[in-house]
Coordinates of C-alpha atoms in Angstrom, one line a residue:
Chain A
X1 CA 210.5 88.0 220.6
X2 CA 206.6 89.7 220.1
X3 CA 208.1 92.6 218.4
X4 CA 211.0 94.7 215.9
X5 CA 213.8 94.6 218.4
X6 CA 216.8 97.5 217.7
X7 CA 219.6 97.8 219.2
X8 CA 221.3 100.3 220.8
X9 CA 218.4 102.8 222.1
X10 CA 221.1 105.0 221.4
X11 CA 224.2 106.3 220.0
X12 CA 226.4 109.2 220.9
X13 CA 229.9 109.1 218.2
X14 CA 232.4 111.7 217.0
X15 CA 232.5 112.1 213.8
X16 CA 234.6 110.6 211.5
X17 CA 233.8 107.7 213.2
X18 CA 232.2 104.1 212.6
X19 CA 229.2 102.9 213.6
X20 CA 226.4 100.3 214.0
X21 CA 223.2 99.9 214.0
X22 CA 220.9 96.7 214.3
X23 CA 217.9 95.7 213.9
X24 CA 216.1 92.1 215.4
X25 CA 212.8 91.4 212.7
X26 CA 209.4 90.1 213.7
X27 CA 209.7 85.9 213.5
X28 CA 208.7 84.9 210.5
X29 CA 208.9 88.2 208.8
X30 CA 211.0 87.9 205.2
X31 CA 210.4 91.8 204.2
X32 CA 212.7 94.4 205.7
X33 CA 213.0 97.9 205.7
X34 CA 215.4 100.9 207.0
X35 CA 213.9 104.4 208.1
X36 CA 215.7 107.7 208.8
X37 CA 213.5 110.3 210.3
X38 CA 214.4 113.1 211.3
X39 CA 214.0 116.2 213.7
X40 CA 210.0 117.8 212.6
X41 CA 209.9 114.9 209.4
X42 CA 208.4 112.2 208.4
X43 CA 210.5 108.8 208.6
X44 CA 212.6 108.6 204.7
X45 CA 212.9 104.7 203.4
X46 CA 216.6 103.9 203.2
X47 CA 216.9 100.4 202.2
X48 CA 214.7 97.2 202.4
X49 CA 215.6 93.8 201.9
X50 CA 213.7 90.7 201.1
X51 CA 214.6 87.6 202.8
X52 CA 219.1 88.4 202.0
X53 CA 219.3 90.3 199.6
X54 CA 218.9 93.7 199.2
X55 CA 215.8 94.6 196.4
X56 CA 216.0 98.5 197.2
X57 CA 218.8 100.7 198.1
X58 CA 217.6 103.6 196.0
X59 CA 217.0 106.1 199.6
X60 CA 220.4 105.3 201.0
X61 CA 221.9 109.0 200.9
X62 CA 225.6 108.1 199.7
X63 CA 227.9 105.0 199.9
X64 CA 228.9 106.0 203.6
X65 CA 225.7 103.3 204.7
X66 CA 225.5 99.6 204.1
X67 CA 223.2 97.8 205.6
X68 CA 223.6 93.5 205.6
X69 CA 220.8 90.5 206.3
X70 CA 223.2 87.6 206.0
X71 CA 220.9 85.4 207.3
X72 CA 217.6 86.7 206.3
X73 CA 217.3 88.3 209.8
X74 CA 219.4 90.5 211.7
X75 CA 220.0 93.1 210.0
X76 CA 222.2 95.6 210.6
X77 CA 223.0 99.1 208.9
X78 CA 226.2 100.5 209.1
X79 CA 227.4 104.0 208.5
X80 CA 231.6 105.0 207.9
X81 CA 233.4 108.1 208.7
X82 CA 230.0 109.7 210.4
X83 CA 229.1 113.2 209.8
X84 CA 226.7 115.7 211.7
X85 CA 223.8 115.9 209.9
X86 CA 223.9 112.2 210.2
X87 CA 222.2 112.4 213.4
X88 CA 218.8 110.9 213.0
X89 CA 216.4 107.7 214.6
X90 CA 217.3 104.8 212.7
X91 CA 214.1 103.6 212.2
X92 CA 213.1 99.3 211.2
X93 CA 210.3 97.2 210.0
X94 CA 209.8 94.3 209.5
X95 CA 207.3 92.4 207.3
X96 CA 205.8 89.5 206.4
X97 CA 206.1 89.6 202.4
X98 CA 207.7 92.2 199.8
X99 CA 206.4 95.5 198.8
X100 CA 204.7 94.0 195.8
X101 CA 202.7 91.6 198.4
X102 CA 201.0 91.9 201.9
X103 CA 203.2 94.2 203.2
X104 CA 201.8 95.6 206.8
X105 CA 205.2 96.9 207.7
X106 CA 205.7 97.4 211.7
X107 CA 207.9 98.8 213.4
X108 CA 210.8 99.4 216.4
X109 CA 211.5 101.7 219.1
X110 CA 214.8 102.9 216.3
X111 CA 218.4 103.8 217.8
X112 CA 218.1 107.5 218.3
X113 CA 221.9 108.3 216.7
X114 CA 223.4 111.5 217.2
X115 CA 226.9 112.5 216.0
X116 CA 229.0 114.8 217.8
Chain B
X1 CA 207.4 110.7 192.2
X2 CA 204.1 110.5 193.8
X3 CA 203.6 113.4 196.6
X4 CA 201.9 113.1 199.8
X5 CA 199.6 116.1 201.7
X6 CA 198.6 115.0 205.5
X7 CA 196.4 117.8 206.6
X8 CA 196.5 119.3 209.2
X9 CA 199.6 119.9 209.4
X10 CA 198.7 121.0 213.7
X11 CA 195.4 120.6 214.9
X12 CA 195.0 120.5 218.5
X13 CA 191.2 119.6 220.4
X14 CA 189.5 119.0 223.4
X15 CA 189.4 115.9 224.9
X16 CA 186.7 114.5 223.9
X17 CA 186.1 116.0 220.5
X18 CA 185.9 114.7 217.0
X19 CA 188.5 114.9 214.1
X20 CA 189.8 114.1 210.6
X21 CA 192.9 113.7 209.5
X22 CA 193.3 113.5 205.8
X23 CA 196.4 112.2 203.0
X24 CA 196.4 113.1 199.7
X25 CA 198.4 111.4 197.5
X26 CA 198.9 112.2 193.8
X27 CA 199.1 109.1 192.0
X28 CA 197.7 105.0 192.9
X29 CA 199.2 103.1 195.3
X30 CA 199.1 99.9 196.6
X31 CA 198.7 99.7 200.2
X32 CA 198.9 102.3 202.3
X33 CA 199.1 102.3 206.8
X34 CA 198.1 104.6 209.1
X35 CA 200.4 105.2 212.6
X36 CA 200.0 107.2 215.2
X37 CA 204.1 108.1 216.7
X38 CA 203.6 108.5 220.3
X39 CA 205.8 110.9 222.1
X40 CA 208.1 108.3 222.8
X41 CA 209.0 107.8 218.9
X42 CA 208.1 104.2 218.9
X43 CA 205.3 103.8 215.8
X44 CA 202.2 102.5 216.3
X45 CA 200.0 100.1 214.0
X46 CA 196.2 102.1 213.1
X47 CA 195.1 100.6 209.8
X48 CA 196.4 99.1 207.0
X49 CA 193.8 100.2 204.4
X50 CA 194.9 100.1 201.1
X51 CA 191.0 100.4 200.6
X52 CA 187.7 100.7 202.0
X53 CA 186.9 101.5 205.3
X54 CA 187.5 99.6 208.6
X55 CA 187.3 100.5 212.1
X56 CA 189.1 99.7 216.1
X57 CA 187.4 100.8 218.8
X58 CA 187.5 105.3 218.5
X59 CA 189.4 105.1 215.5
X60 CA 188.0 104.1 211.8
X61 CA 189.9 104.7 208.8
X62 CA 188.3 105.1 204.8
X63 CA 190.9 104.9 201.3
X64 CA 189.4 105.8 198.2
X65 CA 191.6 105.2 195.7
X66 CA 190.1 106.0 192.7
X67 CA 190.1 109.4 194.2
X68 CA 193.6 109.2 196.0
X69 CA 193.0 109.9 199.6
X70 CA 192.5 108.6 202.1
X71 CA 190.9 109.3 206.1
X72 CA 191.8 108.6 209.7
X73 CA 188.4 109.6 212.3
X74 CA 189.5 110.3 215.9
X75 CA 185.9 110.0 218.0
X76 CA 185.8 110.9 221.7
X77 CA 189.2 111.3 221.8
X78 CA 191.4 110.9 224.2
X79 CA 194.6 113.0 225.8
X80 CA 196.5 109.4 225.1
X81 CA 195.7 110.3 221.3
X82 CA 197.8 112.7 221.2
X83 CA 200.5 112.6 219.1
X84 CA 201.7 112.5 215.7
X85 CA 200.3 110.5 212.7
X86 CA 201.4 109.6 209.1
X87 CA 200.4 107.5 206.4
X88 CA 202.3 105.2 204.5
X89 CA 202.3 104.8 200.8
X90 CA 203.0 102.1 199.2
X91 CA 203.4 103.1 195.6
X92 CA 205.3 100.0 192.8
X93 CA 207.0 99.2 195.5
X94 CA 208.8 102.7 196.8
X95 CA 207.2 103.1 200.4
X96 CA 207.2 106.7 201.0
X97 CA 205.7 108.7 204.2
X98 CA 203.6 111.8 205.1
X99 CA 205.4 114.3 206.3
X100 CA 202.5 113.8 209.8
X101 CA 199.4 116.0 211.4
X102 CA 200.7 116.5 214.8
X103 CA 198.1 116.0 217.3
X104 CA 197.5 117.7 220.6
X105 CA 194.3 117.3 222.8
X106 CA 193.8 119.0 225.9
X107 CA 192.5 118.1 229.2

């Protein structure tokens, strides 16, 4: 596709449930990033993939959060035992190179997660 | 870690006015981007500008890496410029967004 796509656009779930959020990066981009944005704040870094591997997962808040990118393209962010504090917009971005090279990032529209 | 400060936090302009938004950072950075987050939440790329000056229509940006700041200039503002403007820094592989400047342009 022409840009980064994310699905679903909105997700409402109940406390304690498991959710998966999907990101389709721009074709040819080897680097993929996940961020979380709470209301009124700037996005916060969660995890960065270079190819299939997680090059930096230092932003994941705890072990309920996990992300995969098995074929080096589509990525899935997985949240177990959701809590109300997980409610936020989850943003995905991609770039040609990783954080140590030219890496202009392009963002998807985000998934708004609401945990009731 | 690196500290990022954007100013002003809020700005209200009359249509047609000019403005300057600032992004200060506390340490050297590998690169820097400016984004506009529109009212629907989409982050729109404005500039990839680790150093120097770039212009795109009514917008321009300057990064002075040695003095640790970047400026975004908006000239002849339009109501469609409303939204939040963010800088994103990459410092040695660490990615940090500023807190944003919320711009409101009134007709």
